[in-house]
GROMACS .gro file of C-alpha atoms in nm:
model
  482
    1MET     CA    1  -4.698  15.859  19.388
    2PHE     CA    2  -4.684  16.238  19.401
    3ASN     CA    3  -4.369  16.438  19.341
    4ALA     CA    4  -4.334  16.808  19.406
    5ARG     CA    5  -4.026  17.020  19.338
    6ASP     CA    6  -4.026  17.394  19.384
    7SER     CA    7  -3.694  17.511  19.236
    8PHE     CA    8  -3.448  17.477  18.949
    9PHE     CA    9  -3.099  17.328  18.944
   10ILE     CA   10  -2.877  17.626  18.863
   11ASP     CA   11  -2.515  17.697  18.956
   12GLY     CA   12  -2.482  17.379  19.160
   13GLY     CA   13  -2.778  17.448  19.388
   14TRP     CA   14  -3.152  17.490  19.401
   15ALA     CA   15  -3.271  17.828  19.276
   16ALA     CA   16  -3.617  17.972  19.333
   17PRO     CA   17  -3.812  18.020  19.008
   18LYS     CA   18  -3.848  18.369  18.866
   19GLY     CA   19  -4.205  18.304  18.754
   20THR     CA   20  -4.522  18.160  18.899
   21GLU     CA   21  -4.636  17.910  18.633
   22THR     CA   22  -4.619  17.538  18.709
   23ILE     CA   23  -4.598  17.211  18.518
   24THR     CA   24  -4.846  16.938  18.611
   25ILE     CA   25  -4.736  16.583  18.538
   26ILE     CA   26  -5.005  16.323  18.461
   27ASN     CA   27  -4.954  15.948  18.453
   28PRO     CA   28  -5.069  15.837  18.104
   29SER     CA   29  -5.156  15.488  18.230
   30THR     CA   30  -5.399  15.611  18.498
   31GLU     CA   31  -5.467  15.978  18.409
   32GLU     CA   32  -5.376  16.069  18.768
   33VAL     CA   33  -5.172  16.375  18.863
   34ILE     CA   34  -4.838  16.252  18.995
   35GLY     CA   35  -4.633  16.569  19.031
   36ARG     CA   36  -4.587  16.942  18.992
   37THR     CA   37  -4.279  17.151  18.926
   38PRO     CA   38  -4.218  17.516  18.843
   39GLU     CA   39  -4.208  17.612  18.476
   40GLY     CA   40  -3.903  17.805  18.365
   41THR     CA   41  -3.905  18.161  18.231
   42ASN     CA   42  -3.662  18.364  18.024
   43ALA     CA   43  -3.518  18.504  18.347
   44ASP     CA   44  -3.448  18.151  18.473
   45VAL     CA   45  -3.269  18.075  18.147
   46ASP     CA   46  -3.063  18.394  18.188
   47ALA     CA   47  -2.949  18.274  18.530
   48ALA     CA   48  -2.867  17.927  18.403
   49VAL     CA   49  -2.667  18.053  18.103
   50ALA     CA   50  -2.476  18.296  18.324
   51ALA     CA   51  -2.389  18.013  18.565
   52ALA     CA   52  -2.272  17.795  18.277
   53ARG     CA   53  -2.053  18.075  18.145
   54ARG     CA   54  -1.891  18.129  18.485
   55ALA     CA   55  -1.820  17.758  18.521
   56LEU     CA   56  -1.670  17.746  18.172
   57GLU     CA   57  -1.431  18.031  18.247
   58ASP     CA   58  -1.346  17.939  18.608
   59PRO     CA   59  -0.994  17.790  18.623
   60ARG     CA   60  -1.075  17.655  18.970
   61GLY     CA   61  -1.391  17.484  18.844
   62TRP     CA   62  -1.496  17.295  18.532
   63GLY     CA   63  -1.302  17.535  18.312
   64GLY     CA   64  -0.980  17.427  18.478
   65TYR     CA   65  -1.044  17.053  18.470
   66THR     CA   66  -0.799  16.839  18.278
   67PRO     CA   67  -0.933  16.578  18.035
   68GLN     CA   68  -0.863  16.308  18.296
   69GLN     CA   69  -1.051  16.503  18.564
   70ARG     CA   70  -1.346  16.536  18.328
   71ALA     CA   71  -1.334  16.162  18.265
   72ASP     CA   72  -1.330  16.091  18.637
   73ALA     CA   73  -1.629  16.321  18.687
   74LEU     CA   74  -1.826  16.141  18.415
   75HIS     CA   75  -1.752  15.807  18.581
   76ARG     CA   76  -1.877  15.943  18.914
   77LEU     CA   77  -2.193  16.077  18.750
   78ALA     CA   78  -2.254  15.737  18.588
   79ASP     CA   79  -2.215  15.572  18.927
   80GLU     CA   80  -2.468  15.810  19.083
   81LEU     CA   81  -2.718  15.744  18.806
   82ASP     CA   82  -2.672  15.371  18.861
   83ALA     CA   83  -2.752  15.422  19.229
   84ARG     CA   84  -3.087  15.576  19.125
   85GLN     CA   85  -3.188  15.328  18.857
   86GLY     CA   86  -3.513  15.218  19.015
   87GLU     CA   87  -3.629  15.573  19.083
   88ILE     CA   88  -3.539  15.689  18.733
   89ALA     CA   89  -3.709  15.398  18.554
   90SER     CA   90  -4.025  15.444  18.760
   91ALA     CA   91  -4.027  15.820  18.704
   92VAL     CA   92  -3.986  15.787  18.327
   93SER     CA   93  -4.253  15.518  18.285
   94SER     CA   94  -4.495  15.709  18.509
   95GLN     CA   95  -4.457  16.019  18.295
   96ASN     CA   96  -4.440  15.903  17.930
   97GLY     CA   97  -4.590  15.552  17.934
   98MET     CA   98  -4.269  15.368  17.845
   99PRO     CA   99  -4.298  15.005  17.961
  100ILE     CA  100  -4.092  14.960  18.276
  101SER     CA  101  -3.916  14.665  18.110
  102VAL     CA  102  -3.779  14.915  17.857
  103SER     CA  103  -3.707  15.206  18.090
  104SER     CA  104  -3.520  14.972  18.325
  105GLN     CA  105  -3.268  14.923  18.046
  106LEU     CA  106  -3.267  15.213  17.803
  107GLU     CA  107  -3.331  15.486  18.060
  108THR     CA  108  -3.097  15.356  18.331
  109ASN     CA  109  -2.820  15.116  18.228
  110TYR     CA  110  -2.782  15.272  17.887
  111PRO     CA  111  -2.734  15.640  17.990
  112SER     CA  112  -2.465  15.553  18.243
  113ALA     CA  113  -2.291  15.339  17.979
  114VAL     CA  114  -2.294  15.636  17.741
  115LEU     CA  115  -2.133  15.856  18.006
  116ARG     CA  116  -1.864  15.595  18.068
  117TYR     CA  117  -1.801  15.569  17.694
  118TYR     CA  118  -1.739  15.943  17.674
  119ALA     CA  119  -1.528  15.931  17.987
  120GLY     CA  120  -1.299  15.696  17.797
  121LEU     CA  121  -1.286  15.932  17.499
  122ALA     CA  122  -1.220  16.231  17.724
  123ALA     CA  123  -0.922  16.060  17.884
  124SER     CA  124  -0.768  15.952  17.553
  125ALA     CA  125  -0.858  16.238  17.321
  126GLU     CA  126  -0.578  16.439  17.163
  127THR     CA  127  -0.654  16.806  17.234
  128GLU     CA  128  -0.354  16.934  17.042
  129GLU     CA  129  -0.152  16.790  16.758
  130ARG     CA  130   0.146  16.912  16.558
  131ARG     CA  131   0.119  16.876  16.182
  132PRO     CA  132   0.407  16.926  15.939
  133GLY     CA  133   0.344  17.205  15.692
  134PHE     CA  134   0.262  17.094  15.339
  135LEU     CA  135   0.490  17.350  15.172
  136GLY     CA  136   0.777  17.311  15.414
  137MET     CA  137   0.713  17.650  15.571
  138GLY     CA  138   0.688  17.529  15.928
  139ASP     CA  139   0.442  17.325  16.135
  140THR     CA  140   0.087  17.385  16.251
  141LEU     CA  141  -0.044  17.324  16.599
  142VAL     CA  142  -0.409  17.214  16.578
  143GLN     CA  143  -0.580  17.294  16.907
  144ARG     CA  144  -0.912  17.144  17.014
  145SER     CA  145  -1.085  17.336  17.292
  146PRO     CA  146  -1.441  17.333  17.433
  147ILE     CA  147  -1.688  17.506  17.206
  148GLY     CA  148  -1.846  17.673  17.510
  149VAL     CA  149  -2.192  17.682  17.665
  150VAL     CA  150  -2.421  17.421  17.513
  151ALA     CA  151  -2.800  17.449  17.509
  152ALA     CA  152  -2.935  17.093  17.517
  153ILE     CA  153  -3.306  17.042  17.446
  154VAL     CA  154  -3.441  16.690  17.494
  155PRO     CA  155  -3.783  16.537  17.416
  156TRP     CA  156  -4.013  16.329  17.634
  157ASN     CA  157  -3.985  15.988  17.465
  158PHE     CA  158  -3.636  15.886  17.589
  159PRO     CA  159  -3.553  16.166  17.832
  160GLN     CA  160  -3.257  16.013  18.013
  161ALA     CA  161  -3.101  15.830  17.718
  162LEU     CA  162  -3.113  16.140  17.498
  163THR     CA  163  -2.988  16.359  17.782
  164ALA     CA  164  -2.686  16.131  17.807
  165TRP     CA  165  -2.633  16.161  17.431
  166LYS     CA  166  -2.601  16.536  17.484
  167ILE     CA  167  -2.424  16.584  17.815
  168GLY     CA  168  -2.179  16.295  17.762
  169PRO     CA  169  -1.984  16.442  17.468
  170ALA     CA  170  -2.035  16.800  17.587
  171LEU     CA  171  -1.883  16.735  17.930
  172ALA     CA  172  -1.610  16.517  17.781
  173ALA     CA  173  -1.508  16.806  17.556
  174GLY     CA  174  -1.503  17.049  17.851
  175CYS     CA  175  -1.824  17.235  17.772
  176THR     CA  176  -2.089  17.345  18.021
  177ILE     CA  177  -2.458  17.285  17.974
  178VAL     CA  178  -2.804  17.433  18.010
  179LEU     CA  179  -3.048  17.145  17.980
  180LYS     CA  180  -3.414  17.203  17.898
  181PRO     CA  181  -3.621  16.891  17.961
  182SER     CA  182  -3.962  16.849  17.803
  183PRO     CA  183  -4.257  16.952  18.023
  184GLU     CA  184  -4.391  16.596  17.991
  185THR     CA  185  -4.084  16.443  18.158
  186VAL     CA  186  -3.938  16.665  18.429
  187LEU     CA  187  -3.930  16.441  18.736
  188ASP     CA  188  -3.643  16.228  18.606
  189ALA     CA  189  -3.449  16.548  18.528
  190TYR     CA  190  -3.456  16.633  18.898
  191LEU     CA  191  -3.310  16.291  18.974
  192LEU     CA  192  -3.032  16.371  18.729
  193ALA     CA  193  -2.969  16.696  18.917
  194ASP     CA  194  -2.943  16.500  19.242
  195ALA     CA  195  -2.688  16.273  19.074
  196VAL     CA  196  -2.485  16.570  18.944
  197THR     CA  197  -2.468  16.709  19.298
  198ALA     CA  198  -2.369  16.377  19.450
  199ALA     CA  199  -2.101  16.327  19.185
  200GLY     CA  200  -1.928  16.646  19.295
  201ILE     CA  201  -1.942  16.811  18.955
  202PRO     CA  202  -1.849  17.181  18.992
  203PRO     CA  203  -2.131  17.438  19.024
  204GLY     CA  204  -2.265  17.571  18.695
  205THR     CA  205  -2.134  17.284  18.485
  206VAL     CA  206  -2.483  17.135  18.441
  207ASN     CA  207  -2.793  17.353  18.481
  208ILE     CA  208  -3.150  17.227  18.437
  209VAL     CA  209  -3.453  17.442  18.359
  210PRO     CA  210  -3.778  17.262  18.259
  211ALA     CA  211  -3.989  17.481  18.031
  212GLY     CA  212  -4.211  17.494  17.725
  213ARG     CA  213  -4.144  17.582  17.364
  214ALA     CA  214  -4.137  17.961  17.398
  215VAL     CA  215  -3.867  17.951  17.665
  216GLY     CA  216  -3.686  17.685  17.463
  217ALA     CA  217  -3.679  17.923  17.168
  218TYR     CA  218  -3.537  18.193  17.395
  219LEU     CA  219  -3.263  17.955  17.508
  220VAL     CA  220  -3.175  17.870  17.147
  221SER     CA  221  -3.130  18.239  17.059
  222HIS     CA  222  -2.960  18.338  17.385
  223PRO     CA  223  -2.642  18.541  17.323
  224GLY     CA  224  -2.459  18.344  17.592
  225VAL     CA  225  -2.504  18.011  17.415
  226ASP     CA  226  -2.229  17.881  17.184
  227LYS     CA  227  -2.390  17.561  17.049
  228VAL     CA  228  -2.737  17.408  17.037
  229THR     CA  229  -2.818  17.039  17.033
  230PHE     CA  230  -3.183  16.941  16.986
  231THR     CA  231  -3.384  16.623  16.953
  232GLY     CA  232  -3.748  16.655  16.854
  233SER     CA  233  -3.986  16.713  16.569
  234THR     CA  234  -3.878  16.820  16.222
  235ALA     CA  235  -4.102  17.128  16.243
  236ALA     CA  236  -3.934  17.248  16.562
  237GLY     CA  237  -3.594  17.156  16.420
  238ARG     CA  238  -3.650  17.375  16.115
  239SER     CA  239  -3.727  17.671  16.340
  240ILE     CA  240  -3.420  17.608  16.555
  241GLY     CA  241  -3.205  17.563  16.245
  242GLU     CA  242  -3.324  17.896  16.106
  243THR     CA  243  -3.236  18.072  16.429
  244CYS     CA  244  -2.893  17.913  16.451
  245GLY     CA  245  -2.825  17.979  16.085
  246ARG     CA  246  -2.896  18.349  16.129
  247LEU     CA  247  -2.672  18.359  16.436
  248LEU     CA  248  -2.402  18.144  16.269
  249ARG     CA  249  -2.432  17.919  16.573
  250PRO     CA  250  -2.333  17.550  16.550
  251VAL     CA  251  -2.631  17.320  16.586
  252THR     CA  252  -2.700  16.948  16.595
  253LEU     CA  253  -3.056  16.849  16.501
  254GLU     CA  254  -3.185  16.494  16.547
  255LEU     CA  255  -3.536  16.503  16.406
  256GLY     CA  256  -3.818  16.283  16.281
  257GLY     CA  257  -3.821  15.968  16.074
  258LYS     CA  258  -4.033  15.736  15.864
  259SER     CA  259  -3.789  15.452  15.825
  260ALA     CA  260  -3.831  15.138  15.618
  261ALA     CA  261  -3.775  14.774  15.711
  262LEU     CA  262  -3.692  14.590  15.388
  263PHE     CA  263  -3.792  14.223  15.405
  264LEU     CA  264  -3.603  14.049  15.124
  265ASP     CA  265  -3.748  13.745  14.948
  266ASP     CA  266  -3.521  13.505  15.139
  267VAL     CA  267  -3.613  13.631  15.488
  268ASP     CA  268  -3.681  13.379  15.763
  269LEU     CA  269  -4.013  13.486  15.917
  270ASP     CA  270  -3.990  13.257  16.221
  271LEU     CA  271  -4.093  13.495  16.501
  272THR     CA  272  -3.917  13.285  16.763
  273LYS     CA  273  -3.594  13.389  16.590
  274ILE     CA  274  -3.662  13.747  16.480
  275GLY     CA  275  -3.959  13.858  16.692
  276GLU     CA  276  -3.765  14.039  16.964
  277ALA     CA  277  -3.543  14.219  16.712
  278LEU     CA  278  -3.849  14.322  16.510
  279VAL     CA  279  -4.020  14.469  16.816
  280THR     CA  280  -3.709  14.676  16.889
  281ALA     CA  281  -3.685  14.795  16.528
  282CYS     CA  282  -4.054  14.859  16.468
  283LEU     CA  283  -4.250  14.907  16.794
  284LEU     CA  284  -4.003  15.009  17.066
  285ASN     CA  285  -4.149  15.234  17.338
  286ASN     CA  286  -4.508  15.203  17.216
  287GLY     CA  287  -4.403  15.321  16.871
  288GLN     CA  288  -4.296  15.654  17.020
  289THR     CA  289  -3.942  15.641  16.881
  290CYS     CA  290  -3.799  15.854  16.602
  291PHE     CA  291  -3.598  15.583  16.424
  292LEU     CA  292  -3.867  15.315  16.417
  293ASN     CA  293  -3.909  15.117  16.097
  294SER     CA  294  -4.281  15.180  16.056
  295ARG     CA  295  -4.286  15.110  15.681
  296ILE     CA  296  -4.260  14.733  15.624
  297LEU     CA  297  -4.152  14.664  15.265
  298ALA     CA  298  -4.250  14.312  15.154
  299PRO     CA  299  -4.183  14.127  14.825
  300ARG     CA  300  -4.502  14.055  14.633
  301SER     CA  301  -4.402  13.689  14.617
  302ARG     CA  302  -4.424  13.666  14.997
  303TYR     CA  303  -4.650  13.959  15.077
  304ASP     CA  304  -4.921  13.764  15.258
  305GLU     CA  305  -4.660  13.580  15.466
  306VAL     CA  306  -4.504  13.907  15.580
  307VAL     CA  307  -4.843  14.060  15.660
  308ASP     CA  308  -4.936  13.752  15.866
  309ALA     CA  309  -4.604  13.754  16.056
  310VAL     CA  310  -4.611  14.126  16.137
  311SER     CA  311  -4.979  14.110  16.232
  312THR     CA  312  -4.920  13.808  16.456
  313LEU     CA  313  -4.633  13.986  16.628
  314ALA     CA  314  -4.828  14.308  16.686
  315GLY     CA  315  -5.140  14.125  16.798
  316SER     CA  316  -4.950  13.915  17.051
  317MET     CA  317  -4.810  14.210  17.244
  318THR     CA  318  -4.942  14.276  17.593
  319VAL     CA  319  -5.098  14.620  17.634
  320GLY     CA  320  -5.112  14.756  17.986
  321ASP     CA  321  -4.997  14.988  18.262
  322ALA     CA  322  -4.644  15.109  18.197
  323LEU     CA  323  -4.534  15.008  18.548
  324ASP     CA  324  -4.644  14.645  18.501
  325PRO     CA  325  -4.337  14.432  18.416
  326ALA     CA  326  -4.554  14.223  18.183
  327THR     CA  327  -4.650  14.522  17.967
  328GLN     CA  328  -4.501  14.539  17.618
  329ILE     CA  329  -4.708  14.830  17.485
  330GLY     CA  330  -4.796  15.111  17.723
  331PRO     CA  331  -5.011  15.420  17.668
  332MET     CA  332  -4.946  15.718  17.447
  333SER     CA  333  -4.772  15.999  17.634
  334THR     CA  334  -5.067  16.240  17.643
  335ALA     CA  335  -5.435  16.248  17.556
  336ALA     CA  336  -5.357  16.486  17.270
  337HIS     CA  337  -5.097  16.249  17.132
  338ARG     CA  338  -5.340  15.957  17.147
  339ASP     CA  339  -5.586  16.169  16.949
  340ARG     CA  340  -5.315  16.236  16.691
  341VAL     CA  341  -5.232  15.866  16.651
  342GLU     CA  342  -5.600  15.776  16.624
  343GLY     CA  343  -5.639  16.047  16.362
  344TYR     CA  344  -5.374  15.875  16.148
  345ILE     CA  345  -5.546  15.539  16.191
  346ALA     CA  346  -5.866  15.700  16.063
  347LYS     CA  347  -5.676  15.844  15.765
  348GLY     CA  348  -5.535  15.503  15.683
  349LYS     CA  349  -5.882  15.351  15.679
  350ALA     CA  350  -6.016  15.638  15.470
  351GLU     CA  351  -5.739  15.589  15.214
  352GLY     CA  352  -5.845  15.227  15.167
  353ALA     CA  353  -5.574  15.049  15.360
  354ARG     CA  354  -5.677  14.724  15.529
  355VAL     CA  355  -5.647  14.686  15.906
  356THR     CA  356  -5.518  14.337  15.985
  357VAL     CA  357  -5.486  14.380  16.361
  358GLY     CA  358  -5.569  14.654  16.611
  359GLY     CA  359  -5.713  14.980  16.486
  360GLY     CA  360  -5.881  15.093  16.808
  361ARG     CA  361  -5.847  15.116  17.183
  362PRO     CA  362  -5.789  14.800  17.387
  363ALA     CA  363  -6.103  14.654  17.536
  364GLY     CA  364  -6.161  14.690  17.907
  365ARG     CA  365  -5.939  14.993  17.958
  366THR     CA  366  -6.151  15.291  18.056
  367ARG     CA  367  -5.859  15.496  18.187
  368GLY     CA  368  -5.524  15.571  18.028
  369TRP     CA  369  -5.433  15.687  17.679
  370PHE     CA  370  -5.399  15.350  17.509
  371VAL     CA  371  -5.397  15.257  17.141
  372GLU     CA  372  -5.385  14.899  17.013
  373PRO     CA  373  -5.080  14.799  16.810
  374THR     CA  374  -5.211  14.840  16.456
  375VAL     CA  375  -5.101  14.696  16.123
  376PHE     CA  376  -5.221  14.819  15.784
  377ALA     CA  377  -5.192  14.606  15.470
  378ASP     CA  378  -5.244  14.709  15.106
  379VAL     CA  379  -5.072  15.041  15.167
  380ASP     CA  380  -4.930  15.250  14.884
  381ASN     CA  381  -4.607  15.430  14.967
  382SER     CA  382  -4.770  15.762  14.870
  383ALA     CA  383  -5.037  15.725  15.140
  384VAL     CA  384  -5.040  15.966  15.432
  385ILE     CA  385  -4.975  15.685  15.682
  386ALA     CA  386  -4.670  15.581  15.478
  387GLN     CA  387  -4.523  15.929  15.444
  388GLU     CA  388  -4.594  16.114  15.769
  389GLU     CA  389  -4.445  16.030  16.108
  390ILE     CA  390  -4.723  15.889  16.328
  391PHE     CA  391  -4.516  15.828  16.643
  392GLY     CA  392  -4.734  15.546  16.767
  393PRO     CA  393  -4.770  15.166  16.735
  394VAL     CA  394  -4.888  15.177  16.374
  395LEU     CA  395  -4.717  14.983  16.092
  396SER     CA  396  -4.780  14.991  15.717
  397VAL     CA  397  -4.696  14.694  15.493
  398ILE     CA  398  -4.605  14.800  15.139
  399ALA     CA  399  -4.547  14.563  14.847
  400TYR     CA  400  -4.251  14.578  14.609
  401ASP     CA  401  -4.149  14.391  14.293
  402ASN     CA  402  -3.771  14.336  14.324
  403ASP     CA  403  -3.465  14.466  14.507
  404GLU     CA  404  -3.444  14.775  14.285
  405ASP     CA  405  -3.807  14.855  14.359
  406ALA     CA  406  -3.754  14.804  14.733
  407VAL     CA  407  -3.464  15.050  14.741
  408ARG     CA  408  -3.665  15.301  14.537
  409ILE     CA  409  -3.961  15.283  14.776
  410ALA     CA  410  -3.737  15.303  15.083
  411ASN     CA  411  -3.580  15.621  14.944
  412GLU     CA  412  -3.913  15.780  14.846
  413SER     CA  413  -3.950  15.961  15.178
  414ASP     CA  414  -3.881  16.309  15.308
  415TYR     CA  415  -3.697  16.142  15.597
  416GLY     CA  416  -3.379  15.941  15.634
  417LEU     CA  417  -3.301  15.846  15.993
  418GLY     CA  418  -3.314  15.468  16.042
  419GLY     CA  419  -3.397  15.150  15.857
  420SER     CA  420  -3.325  14.779  15.839
  421VAL     CA  421  -3.283  14.492  15.595
  422TRP     CA  422  -3.406  14.142  15.685
  423THR     CA  423  -3.250  13.855  15.494
  424ALA     CA  424  -3.087  13.514  15.522
  425ASP     CA  425  -2.784  13.649  15.332
  426SER     CA  426  -2.596  13.908  15.538
  427GLN     CA  427  -2.375  14.016  15.246
  428ARG     CA  428  -2.679  14.075  15.028
  429GLY     CA  429  -2.838  14.269  15.311
  430GLN     CA  430  -2.532  14.491  15.349
  431ALA     CA  431  -2.531  14.561  14.976
  432ILE     CA  432  -2.895  14.673  14.993
  433ALA     CA  433  -2.831  14.875  15.309
  434ARG     CA  434  -2.558  15.074  15.135
  435ARG     CA  435  -2.810  15.192  14.874
  436VAL     CA  436  -3.074  15.320  15.115
  437ARG     CA  437  -3.037  15.694  15.173
  438THR     CA  438  -3.047  15.715  15.549
  439GLY     CA  439  -2.822  15.808  15.838
  440THR     CA  440  -2.834  15.465  16.004
  441ILE     CA  441  -2.951  15.120  15.901
  442GLY     CA  442  -2.923  14.767  16.038
  443VAL     CA  443  -2.908  14.419  15.889
  444ASN     CA  444  -3.139  14.176  16.071
  445ARG     CA  445  -3.152  14.412  16.369
  446TYR     CA  446  -3.170  14.779  16.453
  447LEU     CA  447  -3.054  14.964  16.763
  448PRO     CA  448  -2.814  15.259  16.776
  449ASP     CA  449  -2.461  15.178  16.891
  450MET     CA  450  -2.307  15.443  17.119
  451ALA     CA  451  -1.968  15.400  16.949
  452ALA     CA  452  -2.111  15.483  16.605
  453PRO     CA  453  -2.242  15.816  16.473
  454PHE     CA  454  -2.620  15.852  16.484
  455GLY     CA  455  -2.825  16.105  16.289
  456GLY     CA  456  -3.027  16.161  15.978
  457VAL     CA  457  -3.033  16.301  15.628
  458LYS     CA  458  -3.299  16.503  15.449
  459ALA     CA  459  -3.575  16.608  15.694
  460SER     CA  460  -3.434  16.384  15.966
  461GLY     CA  461  -3.171  16.628  16.078
  462VAL     CA  462  -2.827  16.783  16.063
  463GLY     CA  463  -2.510  16.657  16.231
  464ARG     CA  464  -2.438  16.343  16.429
  465GLU     CA  465  -2.466  16.229  16.789
  466LEU     CA  466  -2.284  15.937  16.954
  467GLY     CA  467  -1.942  15.806  16.860
  468PRO     CA  468  -1.625  16.015  16.846
  469GLU     CA  469  -1.809  16.237  16.597
  470ALA     CA  470  -2.027  16.381  16.875
  471LEU     CA  471  -1.720  16.465  17.082
  472ALA     CA  472  -1.563  16.642  16.782
  473ALA     CA  473  -1.882  16.845  16.736
  474HIS     CA  474  -1.827  17.002  17.080
  475TRP     CA  475  -1.477  17.126  17.004
  476GLU     CA  476  -1.360  17.454  16.861
  477ILE     CA  477  -1.066  17.410  16.626
  478LYS     CA  478  -0.776  17.655  16.612
  479SER     CA  479  -0.470  17.637  16.388
  480ILE     CA  480  -0.148  17.791  16.519
  481TYR     CA  481   0.118  17.829  16.248
  482VAL     CA  482   0.468  17.796  16.392
   0.00000   0.00000   0.00000
């Protein structure tokens, strides 16, 4: 499979690039070149932002759409994405190594469902309300209007799902968008552009410019941008936050994580019952997921049992080509990222942690950037592998004494994005979950719900995506005293 595109999606059509640099896409399962696209420049961003501004202010285009018209457009876009499900899933898995069994759900069905969810909110949202004055001096009209042009920067690990998280609430609120996909996953962004065109969304409403970090930084600071929404590393998020803070520009940052899965002493470790949920919580997408529960907290009274169960689960997973339906763990996204993950495995060994399964590259695979699912036992929570985000299929099992100790260890992290509690007593699990300082947490499962706010605390980010909260974050609020 080889894909070549030679232009950008700007102002409802295909625009020739302003520069000459290109992006080469390599399949991480085979190390073969599968596509090339132009790489965006500052001038391309200028054109995209200008198009978004025109669409925002055009009463005959997106700027004049009623909430119901916006809802209808989102439904049409969801339908067009559904019509391209096979192409999108294949493109994503061929670019970032996500198993096709995962991309066929979370990169296809899920994004269109998110768009339909926000279509429902767009149609029902109250854009103006009248409030009685507190002092009896008249009423106030509270107006909610689109915040403006949104710069949306998405990473490579869940490119379509996270794009939907951004464009869904933005379009529902009436905003226009400049989307910057990651250079590692650009082919699926072109399929999105095709869907936008087919859905009849007005020119300039959605603009797509693939580019690297430098151009992304230019987009963040662009004077024509009114809000930034970013998903990616904490280091990049800090830089973006600094820029937006100086500009007094609203920003949503969904960043890294080092979440904990708390196994309580009454947990049922039967993998036929909890295995699938554990994979989703701890190893989804080859471990290349920000919210993954990569710290496994186990009671000392059942420590060996937990280590055996987690090791059995990790060791049973099928490693292979991302496009093989039987694959459960695909390759790392790039050669450099595999090197990074292997570097953390080496650090874990050097710190004295015990490898119970994995720890190397799968036998018999001479091509592709594969790493075996790896479990470390005898890990102290202060260890590097327990504190830093690895972003690969590497789990650390940490012992605790009692519930108080488990909560303390879970909270001893710079991050606070996800987490889970595993127990036979749901009420007890909820009580523990309330004490863990994190933006999201599950009891006996973990997967973000599109109707609920998602985001982190501490170094895991600022603001919330999903739920009505994300829609509200794309509104500008005005009070009119009458």
